[in-house]
Structure formats: C-alpha cells, structure tokens
mmCIF file of C-alpha atoms in Angstrom:
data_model
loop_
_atom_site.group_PDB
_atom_site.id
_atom_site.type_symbol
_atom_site.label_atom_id
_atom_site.label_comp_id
_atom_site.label_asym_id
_atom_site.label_seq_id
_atom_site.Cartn_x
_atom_site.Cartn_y
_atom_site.Cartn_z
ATOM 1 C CA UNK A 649 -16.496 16.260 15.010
ATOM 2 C CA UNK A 650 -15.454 17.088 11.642
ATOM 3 C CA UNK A 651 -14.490 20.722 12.024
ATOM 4 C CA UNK A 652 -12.413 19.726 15.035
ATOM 5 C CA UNK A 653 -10.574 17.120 13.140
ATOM 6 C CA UNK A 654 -9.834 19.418 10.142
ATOM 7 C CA UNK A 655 -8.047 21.718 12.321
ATOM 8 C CA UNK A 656 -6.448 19.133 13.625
ATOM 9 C CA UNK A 657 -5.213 17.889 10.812
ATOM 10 C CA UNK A 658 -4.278 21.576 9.979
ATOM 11 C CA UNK A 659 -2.066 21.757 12.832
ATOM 12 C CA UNK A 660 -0.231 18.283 11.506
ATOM 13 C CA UNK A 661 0.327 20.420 8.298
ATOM 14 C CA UNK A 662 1.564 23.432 9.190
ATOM 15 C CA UNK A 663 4.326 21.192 10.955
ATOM 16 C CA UNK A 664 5.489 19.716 7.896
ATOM 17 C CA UNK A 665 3.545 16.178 8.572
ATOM 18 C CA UNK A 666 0.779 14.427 6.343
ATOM 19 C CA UNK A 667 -2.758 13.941 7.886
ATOM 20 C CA UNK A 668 -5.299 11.497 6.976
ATOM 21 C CA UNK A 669 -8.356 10.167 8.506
ATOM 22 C CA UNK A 670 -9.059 6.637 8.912
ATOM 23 C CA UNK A 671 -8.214 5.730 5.234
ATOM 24 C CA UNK A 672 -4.457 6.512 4.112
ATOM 25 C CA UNK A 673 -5.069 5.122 0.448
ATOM 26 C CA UNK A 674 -2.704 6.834 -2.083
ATOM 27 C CA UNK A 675 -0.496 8.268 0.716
ATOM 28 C CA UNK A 676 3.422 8.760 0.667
ATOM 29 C CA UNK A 677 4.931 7.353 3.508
ATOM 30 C CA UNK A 678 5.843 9.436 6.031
ATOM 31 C CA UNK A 679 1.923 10.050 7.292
ATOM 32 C CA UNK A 680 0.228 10.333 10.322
ATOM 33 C CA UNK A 681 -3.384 8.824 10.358
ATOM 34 C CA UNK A 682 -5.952 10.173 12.895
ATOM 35 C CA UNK A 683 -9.067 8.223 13.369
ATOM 36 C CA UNK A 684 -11.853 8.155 16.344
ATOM 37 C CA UNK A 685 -15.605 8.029 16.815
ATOM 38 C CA UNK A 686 -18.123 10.382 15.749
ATOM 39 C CA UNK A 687 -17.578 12.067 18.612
ATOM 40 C CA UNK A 688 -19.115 10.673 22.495
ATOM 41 C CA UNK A 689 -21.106 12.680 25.003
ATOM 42 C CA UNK A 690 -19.855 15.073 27.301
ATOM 43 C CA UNK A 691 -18.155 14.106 30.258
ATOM 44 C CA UNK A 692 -21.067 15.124 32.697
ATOM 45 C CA UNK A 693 -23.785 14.550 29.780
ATOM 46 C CA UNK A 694 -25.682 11.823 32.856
ATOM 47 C CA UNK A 695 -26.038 14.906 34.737
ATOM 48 C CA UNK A 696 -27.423 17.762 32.194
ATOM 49 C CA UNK A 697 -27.854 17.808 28.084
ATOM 50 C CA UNK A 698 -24.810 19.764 27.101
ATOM 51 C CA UNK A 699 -22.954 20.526 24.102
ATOM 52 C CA UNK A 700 -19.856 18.900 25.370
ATOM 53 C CA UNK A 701 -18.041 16.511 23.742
ATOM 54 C CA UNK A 702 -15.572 13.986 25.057
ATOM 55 C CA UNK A 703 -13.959 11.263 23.004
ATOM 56 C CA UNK A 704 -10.213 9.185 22.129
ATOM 57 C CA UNK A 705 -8.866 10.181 19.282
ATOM 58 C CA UNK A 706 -6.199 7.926 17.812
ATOM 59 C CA UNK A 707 -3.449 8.520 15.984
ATOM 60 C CA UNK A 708 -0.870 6.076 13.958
ATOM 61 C CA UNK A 709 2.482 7.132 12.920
ATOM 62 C CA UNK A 710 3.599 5.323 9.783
ATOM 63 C CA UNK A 711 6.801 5.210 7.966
ATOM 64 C CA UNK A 712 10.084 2.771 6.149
ATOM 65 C CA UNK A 713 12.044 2.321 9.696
ATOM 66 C CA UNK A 714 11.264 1.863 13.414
ATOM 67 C CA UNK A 715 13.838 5.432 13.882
ATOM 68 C CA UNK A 716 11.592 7.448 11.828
ATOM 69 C CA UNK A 717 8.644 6.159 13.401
ATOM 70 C CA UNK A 718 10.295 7.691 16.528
ATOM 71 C CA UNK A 719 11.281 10.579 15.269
ATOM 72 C CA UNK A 720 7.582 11.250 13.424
ATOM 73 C CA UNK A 721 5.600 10.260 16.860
ATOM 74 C CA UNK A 722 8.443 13.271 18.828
ATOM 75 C CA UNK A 723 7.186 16.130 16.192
ATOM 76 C CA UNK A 724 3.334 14.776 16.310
ATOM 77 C CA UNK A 725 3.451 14.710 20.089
ATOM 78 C CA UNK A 726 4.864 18.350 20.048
ATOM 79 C CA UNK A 727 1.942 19.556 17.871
ATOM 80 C CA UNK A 728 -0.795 17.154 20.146
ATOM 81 C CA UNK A 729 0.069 16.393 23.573
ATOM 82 C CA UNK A 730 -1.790 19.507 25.350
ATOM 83 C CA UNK A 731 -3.006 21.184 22.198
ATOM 84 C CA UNK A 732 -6.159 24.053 22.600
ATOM 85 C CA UNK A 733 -7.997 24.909 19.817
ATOM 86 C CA UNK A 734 -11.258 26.643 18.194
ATOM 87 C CA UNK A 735 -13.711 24.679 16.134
ATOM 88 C CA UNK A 736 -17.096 24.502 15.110
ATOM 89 C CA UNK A 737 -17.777 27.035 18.071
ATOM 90 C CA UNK A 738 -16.090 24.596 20.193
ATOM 91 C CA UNK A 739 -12.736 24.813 22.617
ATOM 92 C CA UNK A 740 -10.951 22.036 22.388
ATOM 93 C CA UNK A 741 -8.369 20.000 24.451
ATOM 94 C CA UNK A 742 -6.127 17.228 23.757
ATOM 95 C CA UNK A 743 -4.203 15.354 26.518
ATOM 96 C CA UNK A 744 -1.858 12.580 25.427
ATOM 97 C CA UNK A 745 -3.784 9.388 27.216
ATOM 98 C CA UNK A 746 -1.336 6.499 26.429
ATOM 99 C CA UNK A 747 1.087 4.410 23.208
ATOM 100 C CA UNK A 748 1.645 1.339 22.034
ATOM 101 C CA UNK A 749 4.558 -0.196 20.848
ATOM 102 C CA UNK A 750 6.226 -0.030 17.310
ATOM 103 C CA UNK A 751 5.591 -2.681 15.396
ATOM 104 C CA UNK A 752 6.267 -4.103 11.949
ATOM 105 C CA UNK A 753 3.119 -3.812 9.614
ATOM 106 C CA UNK A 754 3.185 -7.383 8.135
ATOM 107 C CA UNK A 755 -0.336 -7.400 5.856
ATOM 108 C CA UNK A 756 2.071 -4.201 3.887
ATOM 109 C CA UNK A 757 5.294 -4.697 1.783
ATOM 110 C CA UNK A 758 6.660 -1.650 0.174
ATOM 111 C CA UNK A 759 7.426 -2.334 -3.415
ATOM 112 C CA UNK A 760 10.362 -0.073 -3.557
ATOM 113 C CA UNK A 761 12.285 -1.715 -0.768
ATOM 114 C CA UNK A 762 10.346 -5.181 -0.148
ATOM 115 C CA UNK A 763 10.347 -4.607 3.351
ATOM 116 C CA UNK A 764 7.293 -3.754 5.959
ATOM 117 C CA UNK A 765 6.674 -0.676 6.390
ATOM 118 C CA UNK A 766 6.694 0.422 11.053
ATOM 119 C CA UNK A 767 3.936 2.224 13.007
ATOM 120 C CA UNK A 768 3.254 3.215 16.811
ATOM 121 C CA UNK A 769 -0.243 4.402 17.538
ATOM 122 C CA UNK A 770 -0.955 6.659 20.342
ATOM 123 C CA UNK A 771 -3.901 8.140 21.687
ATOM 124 C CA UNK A 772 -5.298 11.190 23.123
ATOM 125 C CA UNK A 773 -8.231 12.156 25.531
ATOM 126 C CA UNK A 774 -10.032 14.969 23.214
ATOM 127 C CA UNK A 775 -12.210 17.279 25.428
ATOM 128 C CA UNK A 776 -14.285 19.599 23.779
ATOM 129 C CA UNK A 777 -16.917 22.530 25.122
ATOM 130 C CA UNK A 778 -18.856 25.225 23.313
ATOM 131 C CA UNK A 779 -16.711 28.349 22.884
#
C-alpha cells in the first residue's frame, strides 16, 4: 500500500496541495490528509488468491474557513475522483465513494487567529490489480 499512496500523494503535489498521511503534525494549513488501512483483499479474493487489492481510502481537507475548505476539496476531487495510476507493479483506480459535511474542528484553535480551524472528509473506493 505504500507505493500506491506515495504516488498518490505525488499527484496532490504536483497540483499545488500538501499531502500527509494519517499524522499532519508540523503542517501549514492548507493540507490534505490521506489515511486508510493497510490495504484489504481483493474484491473476488473468496473466490481465488490474487494480488488484488481493494480498500477506502480517506481523505480530509483542512484549512482557516469553511470557503477554502470548498475550494481545497474542488482541486483534490479533480486530481482523485477517477484517477489511474502505476504502483508497486500495480494499476490502480480511485472512484469518489461518498463526503461528509464541513465541520468546525473544536479539539484545534489556531493561535494566529483564535478561531477553529474547518475540514470535510471524503472518501474513495481504491481498486488496485497487478500491472
């Protein structure tokens, strides 16, 4: 799973956004934080062994106001929602699966401004199958 979410979080990059996974200690705020299992079996792993993975990945939006929340979950969406890529000898899919709403995070206040910082958290289907 690790190869897949490195280019993953390369994609995030090259489109001007910061990545992290699971732990966003030290970041700047505006970031995007991606976080999942290990990685699950395959989607017809009951039927044969296969190399096939199949999993949720989740992904968080943080940033100062509920607008650039939006506006950070739009350009993340454009990078996720139907991306295919190579990793670790594996093709991989992503399928935007569902959101939540943005909310207030009330156990943060940002020094600078004294005020909570916002987040929406969607999630994606991840499909991946050896190359």
């Amino acid at each position: 799973m690790r190869p897949i979410v490195d280019q993953i979080k390369a994609l995030l990059t090259a489109a001007g956004i910061d990545p992290r996974y699971v732990d966003a200690t030290g970041a700047s705020l505006p970031y995007v934080l991606l976080w999942g299992s290990p990685g699950q079996p395959g989607i017809e792993s009951s039927i044969a062994a296969d190399d096939d993975l199949s999993d949720v990945l989740g992904v968080t939006c943080v940033d100062t106001t509920p607008g650039n929340v939006l506006r950070l979950s739009g350009i993340t969406r454009g990078v996720l929602a139907g991306a295919r890529l190579t990793a670790g000898g594996l093709l991989v899919w992503l399928a935007f699966l569902d959101s939540q709403t943005v909310q207030a995070d009330r156990q943060v206040v940002l020094p600078e401004t004294n005020r909570h910082p916002f987040f929406a958290v969607d999630r994606y289907r991840l499909i991946a199958a050896p190359a």
